[in-house]
PDB file of C-alpha atoms in Angstrom:
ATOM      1  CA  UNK A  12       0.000   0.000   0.000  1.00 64.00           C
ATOM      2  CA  UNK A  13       2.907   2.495   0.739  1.00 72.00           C
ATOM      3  CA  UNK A  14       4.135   1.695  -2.820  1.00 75.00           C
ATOM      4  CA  UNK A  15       0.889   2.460  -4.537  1.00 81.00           C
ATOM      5  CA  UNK A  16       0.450   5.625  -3.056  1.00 80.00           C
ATOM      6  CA  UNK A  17       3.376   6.547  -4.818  1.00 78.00           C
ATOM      7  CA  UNK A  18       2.215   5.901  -7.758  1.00 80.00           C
ATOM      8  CA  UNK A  19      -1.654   6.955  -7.103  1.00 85.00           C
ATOM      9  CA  UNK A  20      -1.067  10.137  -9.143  1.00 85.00           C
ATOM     10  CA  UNK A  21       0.051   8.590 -12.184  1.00 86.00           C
ATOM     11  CA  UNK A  22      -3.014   6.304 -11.959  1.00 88.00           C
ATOM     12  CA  UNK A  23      -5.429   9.547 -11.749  1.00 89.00           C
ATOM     13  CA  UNK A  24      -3.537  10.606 -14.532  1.00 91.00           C
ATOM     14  CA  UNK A  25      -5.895   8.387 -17.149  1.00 90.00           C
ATOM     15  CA  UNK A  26      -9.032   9.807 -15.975  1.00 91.00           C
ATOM     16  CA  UNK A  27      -7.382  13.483 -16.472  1.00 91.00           C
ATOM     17  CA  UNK A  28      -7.261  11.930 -20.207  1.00 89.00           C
ATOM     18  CA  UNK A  29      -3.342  10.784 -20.384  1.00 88.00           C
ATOM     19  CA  UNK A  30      -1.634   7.602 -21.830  1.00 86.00           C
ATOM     20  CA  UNK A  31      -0.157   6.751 -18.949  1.00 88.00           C
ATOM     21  CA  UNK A  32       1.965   3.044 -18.282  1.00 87.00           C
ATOM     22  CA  UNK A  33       3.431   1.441 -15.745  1.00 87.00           C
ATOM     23  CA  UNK A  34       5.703  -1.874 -16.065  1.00 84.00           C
ATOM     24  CA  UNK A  35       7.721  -4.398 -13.876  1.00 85.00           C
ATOM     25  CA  UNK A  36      10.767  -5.166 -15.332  1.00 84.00           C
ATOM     26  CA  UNK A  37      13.487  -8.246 -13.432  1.00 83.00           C
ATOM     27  CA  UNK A  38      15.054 -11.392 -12.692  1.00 82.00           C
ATOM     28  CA  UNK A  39      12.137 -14.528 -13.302  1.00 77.00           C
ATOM     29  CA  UNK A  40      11.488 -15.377  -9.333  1.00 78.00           C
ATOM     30  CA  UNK A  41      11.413 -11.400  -7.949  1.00 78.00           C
ATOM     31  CA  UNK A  42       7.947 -10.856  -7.770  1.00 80.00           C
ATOM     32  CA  UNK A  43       7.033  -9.454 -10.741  1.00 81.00           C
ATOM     33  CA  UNK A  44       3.596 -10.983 -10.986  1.00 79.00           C
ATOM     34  CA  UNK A  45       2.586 -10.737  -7.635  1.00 82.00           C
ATOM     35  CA  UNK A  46       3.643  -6.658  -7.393  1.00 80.00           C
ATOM     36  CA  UNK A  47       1.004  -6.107 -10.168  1.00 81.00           C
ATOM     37  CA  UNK A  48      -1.399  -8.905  -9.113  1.00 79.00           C
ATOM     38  CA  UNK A  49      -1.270  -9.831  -5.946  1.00 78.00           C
ATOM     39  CA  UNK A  50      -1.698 -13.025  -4.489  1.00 76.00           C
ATOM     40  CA  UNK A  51      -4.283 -15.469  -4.985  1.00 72.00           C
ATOM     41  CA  UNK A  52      -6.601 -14.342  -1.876  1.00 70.00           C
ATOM     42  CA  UNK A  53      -4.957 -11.345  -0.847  1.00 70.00           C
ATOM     43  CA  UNK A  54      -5.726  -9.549   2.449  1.00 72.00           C
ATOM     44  CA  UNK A  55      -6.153  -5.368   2.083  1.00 70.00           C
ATOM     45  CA  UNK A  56      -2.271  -5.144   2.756  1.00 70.00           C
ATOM     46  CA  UNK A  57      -1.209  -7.299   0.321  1.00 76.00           C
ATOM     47  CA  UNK A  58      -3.525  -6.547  -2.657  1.00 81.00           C
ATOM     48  CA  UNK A  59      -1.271  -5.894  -6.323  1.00 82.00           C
ATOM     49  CA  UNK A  60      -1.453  -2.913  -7.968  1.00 84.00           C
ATOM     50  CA  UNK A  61      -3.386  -3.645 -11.230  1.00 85.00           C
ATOM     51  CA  UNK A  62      -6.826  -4.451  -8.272  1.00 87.00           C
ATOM     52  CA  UNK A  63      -5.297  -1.266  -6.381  1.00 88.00           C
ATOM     53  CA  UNK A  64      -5.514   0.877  -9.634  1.00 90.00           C
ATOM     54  CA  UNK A  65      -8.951  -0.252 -10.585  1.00 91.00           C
ATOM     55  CA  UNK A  66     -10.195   0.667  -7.197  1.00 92.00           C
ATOM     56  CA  UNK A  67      -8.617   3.911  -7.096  1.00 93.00           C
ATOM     57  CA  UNK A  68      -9.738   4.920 -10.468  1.00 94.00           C
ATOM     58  CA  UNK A  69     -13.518   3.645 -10.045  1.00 95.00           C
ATOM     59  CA  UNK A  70     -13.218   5.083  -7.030  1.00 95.00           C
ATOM     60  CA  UNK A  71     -12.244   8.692  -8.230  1.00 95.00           C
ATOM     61  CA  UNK A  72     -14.712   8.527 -10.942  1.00 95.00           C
ATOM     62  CA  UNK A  73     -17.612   7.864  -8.620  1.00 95.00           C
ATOM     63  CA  UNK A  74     -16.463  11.426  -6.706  1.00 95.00           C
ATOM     64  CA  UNK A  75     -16.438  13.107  -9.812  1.00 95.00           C
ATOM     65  CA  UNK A  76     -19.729  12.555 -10.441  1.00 96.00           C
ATOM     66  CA  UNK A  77     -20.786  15.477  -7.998  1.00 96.00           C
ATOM     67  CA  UNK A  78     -18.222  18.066 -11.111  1.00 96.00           C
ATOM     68  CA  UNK A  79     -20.629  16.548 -14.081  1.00 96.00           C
ATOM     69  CA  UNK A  80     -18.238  13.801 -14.966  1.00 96.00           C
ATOM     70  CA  UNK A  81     -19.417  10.313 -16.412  1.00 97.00           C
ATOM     71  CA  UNK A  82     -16.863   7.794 -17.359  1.00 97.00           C
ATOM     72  CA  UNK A  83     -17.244   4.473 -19.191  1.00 96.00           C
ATOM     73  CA  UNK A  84     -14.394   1.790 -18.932  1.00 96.00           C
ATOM     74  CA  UNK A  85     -13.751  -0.713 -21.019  1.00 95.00           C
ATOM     75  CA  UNK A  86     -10.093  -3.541 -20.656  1.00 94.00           C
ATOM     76  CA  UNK A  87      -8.627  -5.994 -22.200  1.00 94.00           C
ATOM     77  CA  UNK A  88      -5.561  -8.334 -21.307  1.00 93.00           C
ATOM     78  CA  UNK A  89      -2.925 -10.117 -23.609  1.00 94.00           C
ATOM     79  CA  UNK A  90      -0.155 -11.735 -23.509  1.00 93.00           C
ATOM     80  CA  UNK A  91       3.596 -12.012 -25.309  1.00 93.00           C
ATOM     81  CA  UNK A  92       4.247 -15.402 -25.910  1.00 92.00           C
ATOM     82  CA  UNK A  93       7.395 -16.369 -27.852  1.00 91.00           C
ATOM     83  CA  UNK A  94       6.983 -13.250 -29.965  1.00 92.00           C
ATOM     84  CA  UNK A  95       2.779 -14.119 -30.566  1.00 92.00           C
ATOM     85  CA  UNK A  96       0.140 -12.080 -29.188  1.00 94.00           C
ATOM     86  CA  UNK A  97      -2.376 -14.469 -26.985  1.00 92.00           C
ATOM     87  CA  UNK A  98      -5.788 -12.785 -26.199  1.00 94.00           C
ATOM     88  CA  UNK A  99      -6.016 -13.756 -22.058  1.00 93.00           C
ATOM     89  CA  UNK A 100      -9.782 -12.891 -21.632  1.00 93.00           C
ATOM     90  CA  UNK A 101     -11.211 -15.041 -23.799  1.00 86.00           C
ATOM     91  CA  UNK A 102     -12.921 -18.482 -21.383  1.00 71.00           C
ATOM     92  CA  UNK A 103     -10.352 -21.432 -21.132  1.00 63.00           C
ATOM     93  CA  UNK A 104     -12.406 -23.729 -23.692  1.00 65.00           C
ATOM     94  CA  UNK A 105     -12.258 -21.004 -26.271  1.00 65.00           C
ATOM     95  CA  UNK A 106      -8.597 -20.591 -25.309  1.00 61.00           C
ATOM     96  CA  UNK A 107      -7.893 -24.502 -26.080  1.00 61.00           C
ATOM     97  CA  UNK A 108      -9.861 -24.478 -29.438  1.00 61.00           C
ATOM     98  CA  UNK A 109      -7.978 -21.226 -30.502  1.00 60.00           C
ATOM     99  CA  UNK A 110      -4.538 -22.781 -30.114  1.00 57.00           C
ATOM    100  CA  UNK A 111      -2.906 -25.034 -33.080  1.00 51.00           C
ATOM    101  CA  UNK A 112      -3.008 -28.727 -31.645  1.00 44.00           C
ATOM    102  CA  UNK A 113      -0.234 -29.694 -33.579  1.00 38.00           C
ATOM    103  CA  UNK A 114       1.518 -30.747 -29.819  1.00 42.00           C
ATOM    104  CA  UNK A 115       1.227 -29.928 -26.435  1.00 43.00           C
ATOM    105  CA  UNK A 116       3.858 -27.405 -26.260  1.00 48.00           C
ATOM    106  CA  UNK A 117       2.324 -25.311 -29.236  1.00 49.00           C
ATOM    107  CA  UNK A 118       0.800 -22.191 -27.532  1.00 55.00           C
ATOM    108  CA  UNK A 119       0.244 -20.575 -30.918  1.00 58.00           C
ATOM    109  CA  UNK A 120      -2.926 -19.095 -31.557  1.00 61.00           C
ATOM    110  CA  UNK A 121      -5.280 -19.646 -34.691  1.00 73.00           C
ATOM    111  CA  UNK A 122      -6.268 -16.058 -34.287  1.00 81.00           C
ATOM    112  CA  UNK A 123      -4.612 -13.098 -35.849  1.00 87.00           C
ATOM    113  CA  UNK A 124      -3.709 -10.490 -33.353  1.00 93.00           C
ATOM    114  CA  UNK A 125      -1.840  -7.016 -34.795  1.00 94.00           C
ATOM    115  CA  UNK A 126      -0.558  -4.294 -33.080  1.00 94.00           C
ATOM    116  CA  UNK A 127      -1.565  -0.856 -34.414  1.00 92.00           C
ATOM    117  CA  UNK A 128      -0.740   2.890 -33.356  1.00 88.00           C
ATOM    118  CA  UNK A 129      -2.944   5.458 -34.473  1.00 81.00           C
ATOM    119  CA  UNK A 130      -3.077   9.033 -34.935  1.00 78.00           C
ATOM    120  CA  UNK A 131      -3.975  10.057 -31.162  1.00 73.00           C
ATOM    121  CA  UNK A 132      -1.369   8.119 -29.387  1.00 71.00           C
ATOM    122  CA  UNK A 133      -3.307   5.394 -28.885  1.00 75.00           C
ATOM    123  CA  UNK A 134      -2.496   1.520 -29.291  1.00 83.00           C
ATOM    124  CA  UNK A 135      -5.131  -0.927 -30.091  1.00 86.00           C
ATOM    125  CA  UNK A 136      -4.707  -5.011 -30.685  1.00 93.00           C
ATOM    126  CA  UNK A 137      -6.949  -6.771 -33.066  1.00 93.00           C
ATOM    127  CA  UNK A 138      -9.703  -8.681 -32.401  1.00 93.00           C
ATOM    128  CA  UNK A 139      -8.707  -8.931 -28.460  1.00 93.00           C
ATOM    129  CA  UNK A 140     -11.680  -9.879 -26.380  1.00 94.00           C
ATOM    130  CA  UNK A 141     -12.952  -5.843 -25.232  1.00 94.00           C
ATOM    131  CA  UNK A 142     -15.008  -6.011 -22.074  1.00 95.00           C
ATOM    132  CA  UNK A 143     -17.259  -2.787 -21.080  1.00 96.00           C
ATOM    133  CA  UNK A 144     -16.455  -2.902 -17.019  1.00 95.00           C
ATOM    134  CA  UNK A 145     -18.460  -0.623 -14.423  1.00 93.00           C
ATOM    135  CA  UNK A 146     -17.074  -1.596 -11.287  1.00 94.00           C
ATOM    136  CA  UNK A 147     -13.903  -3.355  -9.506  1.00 92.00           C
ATOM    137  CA  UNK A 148     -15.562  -6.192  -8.753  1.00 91.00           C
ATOM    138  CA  UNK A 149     -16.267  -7.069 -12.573  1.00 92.00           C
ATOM    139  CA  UNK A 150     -12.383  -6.502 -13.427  1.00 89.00           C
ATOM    140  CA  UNK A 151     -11.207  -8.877 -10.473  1.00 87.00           C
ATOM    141  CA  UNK A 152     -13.109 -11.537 -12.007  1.00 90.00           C
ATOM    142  CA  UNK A 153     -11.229 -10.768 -15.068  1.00 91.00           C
ATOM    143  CA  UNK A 154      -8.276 -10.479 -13.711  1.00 86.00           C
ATOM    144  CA  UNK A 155      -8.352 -14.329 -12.454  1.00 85.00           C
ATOM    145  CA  UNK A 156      -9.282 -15.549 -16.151  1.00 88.00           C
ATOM    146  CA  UNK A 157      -6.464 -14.363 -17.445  1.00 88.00           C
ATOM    147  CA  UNK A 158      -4.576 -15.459 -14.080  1.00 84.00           C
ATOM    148  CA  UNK A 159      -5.944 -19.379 -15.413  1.00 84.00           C
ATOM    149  CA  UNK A 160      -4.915 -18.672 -18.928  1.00 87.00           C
ATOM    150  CA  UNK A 161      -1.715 -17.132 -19.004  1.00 80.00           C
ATOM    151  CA  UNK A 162       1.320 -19.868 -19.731  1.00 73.00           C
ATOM    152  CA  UNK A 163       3.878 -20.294 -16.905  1.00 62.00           C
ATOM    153  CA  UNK A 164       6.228 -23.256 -16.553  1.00 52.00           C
ATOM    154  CA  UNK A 165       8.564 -24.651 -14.172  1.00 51.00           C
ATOM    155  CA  UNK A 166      12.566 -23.701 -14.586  1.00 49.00           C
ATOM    156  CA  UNK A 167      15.207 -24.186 -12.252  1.00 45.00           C
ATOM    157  CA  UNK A 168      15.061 -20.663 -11.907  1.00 47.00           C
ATOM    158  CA  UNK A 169      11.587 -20.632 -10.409  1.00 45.00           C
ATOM    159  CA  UNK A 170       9.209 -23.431  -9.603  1.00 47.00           C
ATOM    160  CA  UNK A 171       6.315 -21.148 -11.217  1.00 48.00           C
ATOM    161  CA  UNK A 172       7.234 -18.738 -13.849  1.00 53.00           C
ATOM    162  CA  UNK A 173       5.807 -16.678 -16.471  1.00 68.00           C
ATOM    163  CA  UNK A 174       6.551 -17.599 -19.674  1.00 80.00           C
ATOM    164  CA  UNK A 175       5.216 -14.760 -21.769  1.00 87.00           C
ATOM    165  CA  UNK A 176       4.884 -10.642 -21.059  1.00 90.00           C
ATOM    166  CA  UNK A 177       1.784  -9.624 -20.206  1.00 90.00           C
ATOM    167  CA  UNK A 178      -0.530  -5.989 -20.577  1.00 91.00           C
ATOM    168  CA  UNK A 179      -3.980  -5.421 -18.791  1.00 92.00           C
ATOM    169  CA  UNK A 180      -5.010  -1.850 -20.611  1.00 92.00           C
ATOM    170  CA  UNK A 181      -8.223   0.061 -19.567  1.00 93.00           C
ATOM    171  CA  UNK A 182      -9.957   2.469 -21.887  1.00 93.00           C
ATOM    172  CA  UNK A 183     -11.536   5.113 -19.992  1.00 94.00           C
ATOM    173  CA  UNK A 184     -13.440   7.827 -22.117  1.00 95.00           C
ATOM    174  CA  UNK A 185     -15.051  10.566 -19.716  1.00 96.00           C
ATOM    175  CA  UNK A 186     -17.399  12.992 -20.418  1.00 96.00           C
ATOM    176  CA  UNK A 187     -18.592  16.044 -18.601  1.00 95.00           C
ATOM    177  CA  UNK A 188     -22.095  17.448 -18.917  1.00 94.00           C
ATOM    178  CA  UNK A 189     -21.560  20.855 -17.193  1.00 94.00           C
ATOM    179  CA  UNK A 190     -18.675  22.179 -19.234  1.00 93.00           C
ATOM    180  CA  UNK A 191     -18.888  19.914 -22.085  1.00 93.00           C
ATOM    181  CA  UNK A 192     -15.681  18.407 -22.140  1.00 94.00           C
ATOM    182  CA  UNK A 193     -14.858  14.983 -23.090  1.00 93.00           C
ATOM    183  CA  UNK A 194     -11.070  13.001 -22.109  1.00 92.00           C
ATOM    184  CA  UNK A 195     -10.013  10.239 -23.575  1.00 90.00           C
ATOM    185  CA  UNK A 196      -7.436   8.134 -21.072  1.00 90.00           C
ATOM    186  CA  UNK A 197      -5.846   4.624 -21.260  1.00 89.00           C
ATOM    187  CA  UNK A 198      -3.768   2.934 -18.083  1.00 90.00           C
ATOM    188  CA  UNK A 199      -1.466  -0.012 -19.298  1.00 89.00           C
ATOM    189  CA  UNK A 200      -0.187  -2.029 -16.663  1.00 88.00           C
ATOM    190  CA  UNK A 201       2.750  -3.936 -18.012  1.00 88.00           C
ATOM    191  CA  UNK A 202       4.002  -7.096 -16.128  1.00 87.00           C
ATOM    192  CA  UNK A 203       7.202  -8.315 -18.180  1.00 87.00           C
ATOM    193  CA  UNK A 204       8.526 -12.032 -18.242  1.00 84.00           C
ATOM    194  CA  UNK A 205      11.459 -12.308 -15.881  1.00 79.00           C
ATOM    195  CA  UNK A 206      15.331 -12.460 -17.534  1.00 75.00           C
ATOM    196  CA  UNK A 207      16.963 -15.745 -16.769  1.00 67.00           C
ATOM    197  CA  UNK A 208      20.477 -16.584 -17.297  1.00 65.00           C
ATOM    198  CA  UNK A 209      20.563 -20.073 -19.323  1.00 61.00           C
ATOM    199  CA  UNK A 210      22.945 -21.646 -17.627  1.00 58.00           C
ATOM    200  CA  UNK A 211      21.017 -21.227 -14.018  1.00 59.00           C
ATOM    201  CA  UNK A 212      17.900 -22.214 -15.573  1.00 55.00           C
ATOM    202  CA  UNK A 213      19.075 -25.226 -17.231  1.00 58.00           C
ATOM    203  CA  UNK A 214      16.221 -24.716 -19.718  1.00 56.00           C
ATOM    204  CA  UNK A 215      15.735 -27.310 -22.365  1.00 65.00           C
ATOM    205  CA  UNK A 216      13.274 -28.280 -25.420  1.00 70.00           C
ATOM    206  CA  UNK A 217      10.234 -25.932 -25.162  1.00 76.00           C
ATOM    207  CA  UNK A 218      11.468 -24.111 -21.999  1.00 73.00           C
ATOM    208  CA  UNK A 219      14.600 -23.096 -24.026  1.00 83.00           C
ATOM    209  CA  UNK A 220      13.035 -21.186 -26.796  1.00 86.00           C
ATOM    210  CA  UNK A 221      10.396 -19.489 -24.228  1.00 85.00           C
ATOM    211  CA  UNK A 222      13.600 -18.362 -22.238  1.00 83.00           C
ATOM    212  CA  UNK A 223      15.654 -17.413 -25.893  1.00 87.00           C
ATOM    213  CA  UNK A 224      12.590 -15.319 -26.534  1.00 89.00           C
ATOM    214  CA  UNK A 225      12.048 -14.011 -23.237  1.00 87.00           C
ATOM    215  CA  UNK A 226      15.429 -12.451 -22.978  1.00 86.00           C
ATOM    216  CA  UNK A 227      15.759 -11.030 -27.331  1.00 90.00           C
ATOM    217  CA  UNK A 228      12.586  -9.389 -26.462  1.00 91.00           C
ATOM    218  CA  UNK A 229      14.073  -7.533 -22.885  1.00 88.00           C
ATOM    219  CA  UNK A 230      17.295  -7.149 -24.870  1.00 88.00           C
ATOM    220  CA  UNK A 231      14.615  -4.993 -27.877  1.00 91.00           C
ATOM    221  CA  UNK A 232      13.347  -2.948 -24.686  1.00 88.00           C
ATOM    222  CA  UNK A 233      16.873  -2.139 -23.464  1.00 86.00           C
ATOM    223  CA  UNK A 234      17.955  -1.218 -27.255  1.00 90.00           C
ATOM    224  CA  UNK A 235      14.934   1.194 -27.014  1.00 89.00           C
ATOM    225  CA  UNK A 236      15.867   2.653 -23.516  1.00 85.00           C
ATOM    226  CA  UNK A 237      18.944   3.229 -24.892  1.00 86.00           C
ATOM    227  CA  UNK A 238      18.253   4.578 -27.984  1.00 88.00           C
ATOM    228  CA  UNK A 239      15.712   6.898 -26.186  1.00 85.00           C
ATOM    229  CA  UNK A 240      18.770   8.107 -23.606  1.00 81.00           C
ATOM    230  CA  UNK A 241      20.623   8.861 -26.544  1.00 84.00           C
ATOM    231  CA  UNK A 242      18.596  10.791 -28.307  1.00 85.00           C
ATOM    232  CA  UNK A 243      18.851   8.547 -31.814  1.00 89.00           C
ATOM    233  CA  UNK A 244      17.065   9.217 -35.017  1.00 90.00           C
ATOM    234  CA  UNK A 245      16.004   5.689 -34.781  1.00 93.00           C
ATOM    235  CA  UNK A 246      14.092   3.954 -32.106  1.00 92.00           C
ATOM    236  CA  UNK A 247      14.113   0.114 -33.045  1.00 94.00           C
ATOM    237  CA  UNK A 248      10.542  -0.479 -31.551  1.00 93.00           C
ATOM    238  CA  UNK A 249       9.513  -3.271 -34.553  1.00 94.00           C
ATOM    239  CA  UNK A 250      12.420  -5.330 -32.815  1.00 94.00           C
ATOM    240  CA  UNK A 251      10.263  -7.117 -31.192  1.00 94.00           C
ATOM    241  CA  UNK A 252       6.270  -7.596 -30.248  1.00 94.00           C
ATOM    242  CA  UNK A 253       6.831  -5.891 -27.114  1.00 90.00           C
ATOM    243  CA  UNK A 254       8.542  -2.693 -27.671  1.00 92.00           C
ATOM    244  CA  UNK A 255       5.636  -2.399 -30.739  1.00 94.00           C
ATOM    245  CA  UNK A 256       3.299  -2.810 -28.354  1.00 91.00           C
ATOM    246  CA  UNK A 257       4.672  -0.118 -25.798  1.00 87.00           C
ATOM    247  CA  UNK A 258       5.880   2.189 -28.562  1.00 88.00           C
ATOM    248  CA  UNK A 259       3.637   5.064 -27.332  1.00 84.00           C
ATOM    249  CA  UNK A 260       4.225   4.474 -23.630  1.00 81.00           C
ATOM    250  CA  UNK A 261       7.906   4.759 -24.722  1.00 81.00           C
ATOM    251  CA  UNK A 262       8.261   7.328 -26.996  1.00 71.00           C
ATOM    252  CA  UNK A 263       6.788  10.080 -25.370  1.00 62.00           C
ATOM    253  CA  UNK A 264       3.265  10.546 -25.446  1.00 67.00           C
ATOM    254  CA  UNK A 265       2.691   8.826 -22.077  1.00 78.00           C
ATOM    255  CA  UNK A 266       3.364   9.047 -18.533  1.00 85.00           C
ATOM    256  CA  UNK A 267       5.411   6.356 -17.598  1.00 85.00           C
ATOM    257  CA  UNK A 268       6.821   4.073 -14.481  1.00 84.00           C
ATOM    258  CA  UNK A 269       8.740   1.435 -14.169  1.00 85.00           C
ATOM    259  CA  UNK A 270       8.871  -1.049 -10.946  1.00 85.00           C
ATOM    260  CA  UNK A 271      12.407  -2.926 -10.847  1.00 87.00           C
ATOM    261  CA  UNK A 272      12.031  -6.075  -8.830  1.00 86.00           C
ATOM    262  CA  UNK A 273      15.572  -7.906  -7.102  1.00 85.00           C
ATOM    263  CA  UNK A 274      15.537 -10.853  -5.772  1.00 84.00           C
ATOM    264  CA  UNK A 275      17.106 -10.735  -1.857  1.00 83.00           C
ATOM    265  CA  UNK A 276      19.309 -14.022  -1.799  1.00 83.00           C
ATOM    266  CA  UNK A 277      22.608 -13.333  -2.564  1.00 85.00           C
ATOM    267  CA  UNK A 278      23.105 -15.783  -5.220  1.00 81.00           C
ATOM    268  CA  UNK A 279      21.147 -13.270  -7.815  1.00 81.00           C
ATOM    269  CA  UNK A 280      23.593 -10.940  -7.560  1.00 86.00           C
ATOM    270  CA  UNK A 281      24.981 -10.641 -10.523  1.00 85.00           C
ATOM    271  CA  UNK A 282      21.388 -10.136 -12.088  1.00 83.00           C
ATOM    272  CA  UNK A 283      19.718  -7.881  -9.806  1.00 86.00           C
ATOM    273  CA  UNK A 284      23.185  -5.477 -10.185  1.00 88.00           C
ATOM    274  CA  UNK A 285      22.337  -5.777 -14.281  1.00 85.00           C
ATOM    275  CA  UNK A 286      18.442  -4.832 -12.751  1.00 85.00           C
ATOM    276  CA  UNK A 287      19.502  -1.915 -11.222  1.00 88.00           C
ATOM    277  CA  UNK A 288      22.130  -0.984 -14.161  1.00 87.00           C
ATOM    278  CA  UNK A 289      19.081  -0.891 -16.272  1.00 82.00           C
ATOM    279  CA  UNK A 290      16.888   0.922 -13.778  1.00 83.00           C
ATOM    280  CA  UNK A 291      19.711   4.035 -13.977  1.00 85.00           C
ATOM    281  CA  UNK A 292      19.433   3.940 -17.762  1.00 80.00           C
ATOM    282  CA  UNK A 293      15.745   4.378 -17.926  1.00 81.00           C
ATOM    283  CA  UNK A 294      15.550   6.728 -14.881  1.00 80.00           C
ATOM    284  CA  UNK A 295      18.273   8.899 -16.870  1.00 76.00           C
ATOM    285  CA  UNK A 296      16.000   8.815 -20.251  1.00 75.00           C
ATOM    286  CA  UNK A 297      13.857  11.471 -20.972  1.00 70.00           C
ATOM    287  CA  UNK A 298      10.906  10.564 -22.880  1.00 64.00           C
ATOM    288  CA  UNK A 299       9.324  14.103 -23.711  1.00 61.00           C
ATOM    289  CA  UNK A 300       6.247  15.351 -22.092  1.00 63.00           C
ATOM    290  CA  UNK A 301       2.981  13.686 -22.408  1.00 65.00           C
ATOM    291  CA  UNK A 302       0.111  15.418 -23.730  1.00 66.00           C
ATOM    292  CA  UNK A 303      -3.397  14.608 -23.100  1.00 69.00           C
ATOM    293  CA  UNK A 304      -5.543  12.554 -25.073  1.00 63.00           C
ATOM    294  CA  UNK A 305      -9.062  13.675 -26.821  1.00 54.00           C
ATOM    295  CA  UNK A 306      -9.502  16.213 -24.556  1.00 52.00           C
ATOM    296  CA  UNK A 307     -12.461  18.637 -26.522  1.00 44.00           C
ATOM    297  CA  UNK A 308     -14.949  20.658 -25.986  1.00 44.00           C
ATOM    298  CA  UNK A 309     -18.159  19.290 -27.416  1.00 41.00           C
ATOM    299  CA  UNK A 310     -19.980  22.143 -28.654  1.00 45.00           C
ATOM    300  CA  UNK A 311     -17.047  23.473 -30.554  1.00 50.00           C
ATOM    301  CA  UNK A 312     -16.986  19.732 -31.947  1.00 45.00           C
ATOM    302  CA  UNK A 313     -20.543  19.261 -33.540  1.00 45.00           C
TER     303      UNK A 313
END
């Protein structure tokens, strides 16, 4: 709780109508998943910050009700998965019949998903499942869908880890009927397969190409942090699915956060020092300043 009211402002920052993101980046096995989701049946002190986010911004919304503001949300939730997009909202019988049977370790789905940026800043996915939500209670039960469906193995690394990236993104369009005004916000929460060093995880077969992608796609997102610190012509977002997907939460139009997790036993050293090496490089980039999105008057629209 003292970590999310750190971040609360960026959170309140959709409903004011920004692009706003906020990612977990470290080692597989320092607690990535559970910082964003919390544990299975989490008490109020332990709750993750995508359920702490929801609440605060449903929460906000219902007070501005009293200034003439009326919101409407709607999410979805996808997942990276050796470099294909996997739609996480969609029931777990669907899920099975979407996915090429061709063998067990085939996650590959039959269904086309492309990333797309358009003119406003915003990044869509197509044909991801789009669910109209109107409380916290509806987006918790979400939340543990795509908690069933998302693929995580067993390494030597960690006896549970996620084997794909993963994006929950809300759509929250608000519009006021005193003044006229109308915002258009999105909050991506971002919770990024851990990096694993091959030769601790002793990965083999199918767990070898999940961790080969795994780390080419971090490697993309460092090339971008880097290229971004530097100031370069040329951002190499296409590098991979994941720095297309977070293109506009990288390249300026966005506010943006990023958790670093380390792991506390000394034996990680070596990889939470590289987690904190990174950590310096994106605290020292400067990604522009975000601008807000859709924000109109009505009556000057019509």
């Amino acid at each position: 709780s003292e970590v999310f009211v750190e971040i609360s402002g960026l959170v309140q920052s959709s409903l004011d109508g920004y692009n706003t993101c906020i990612f977990t980046y470290g080692q597989t096995g320092s607690g990535k998943t559970y910082t964003m989701e919390g544990p299975d049946h989490p008490s109020e002190s332990d709750v993750g910050m995508i359920p702490r986010a929801v609440e605060q911004i449903f929460t906000t919304a219902e007070h501005l009700k009293s200034q003439g503001w009326n919101y409407t949300f709607k999410c979805n939730f996808l997942e990276i998965y050796n470099e294909t997009i996997n739609d996480l909202l969609i029931s777990p019988n669907k899920r099975k019949q979407s996915l090429n049977n061709n063998n067990n370790d085939n996650k590959k789905s039959n269904i086309k998903y492309e990333i797309k940026h358009n003119k406003n800043g915003k990044t869509i996915v197509t044909n991801l499942t789009v669910i109209n939500v109107n409380n916290p209670q509806k987006v918790h039960e979400l939340l543990a869908i795509a908690s069933q469906n998302r693929i995580v193995g067993k390494t030597e690394c960690n006896e549970r880890s996620s084997r794909s990236h993963s994006a929950f993104q809300l759509y929250i369009e608000g519009v006021n009927e005193i003044t006229n005004e109308k915002v258009d916000g999105l909050l991506n929460l971002i919770d990024l397969a851990g990096s694993e060093r091959l030769s601790n995880s002793k990965a083999t077969n199918q767990r070898l190409k999940e961790t080969q992608n795994i780390n080419k796609s971090l490697f993309s997102l460092g090339d971008c942090i880097s290229a971004l610190a530097n100031k370069d012509s040329h951002i190499p977002y296409r590098n991979s699915k994941l720095t297309y997907l977070l293109q506009n939460s990288l390249g300026g139009n966005s506010k943006t956060l990023m958790f670093v997790n380390i792991s506390p036993s000394v034996s990680d050293f070596n990889e939470s020092l590289r987690s904190l090496r990174f950590a310096t490089t994106v605290n020292n980039c400067e990604i522009g300043t975000a601008r807000k999105g859709g924000k109109i008057n009505l009556n000057k629209s019509n």
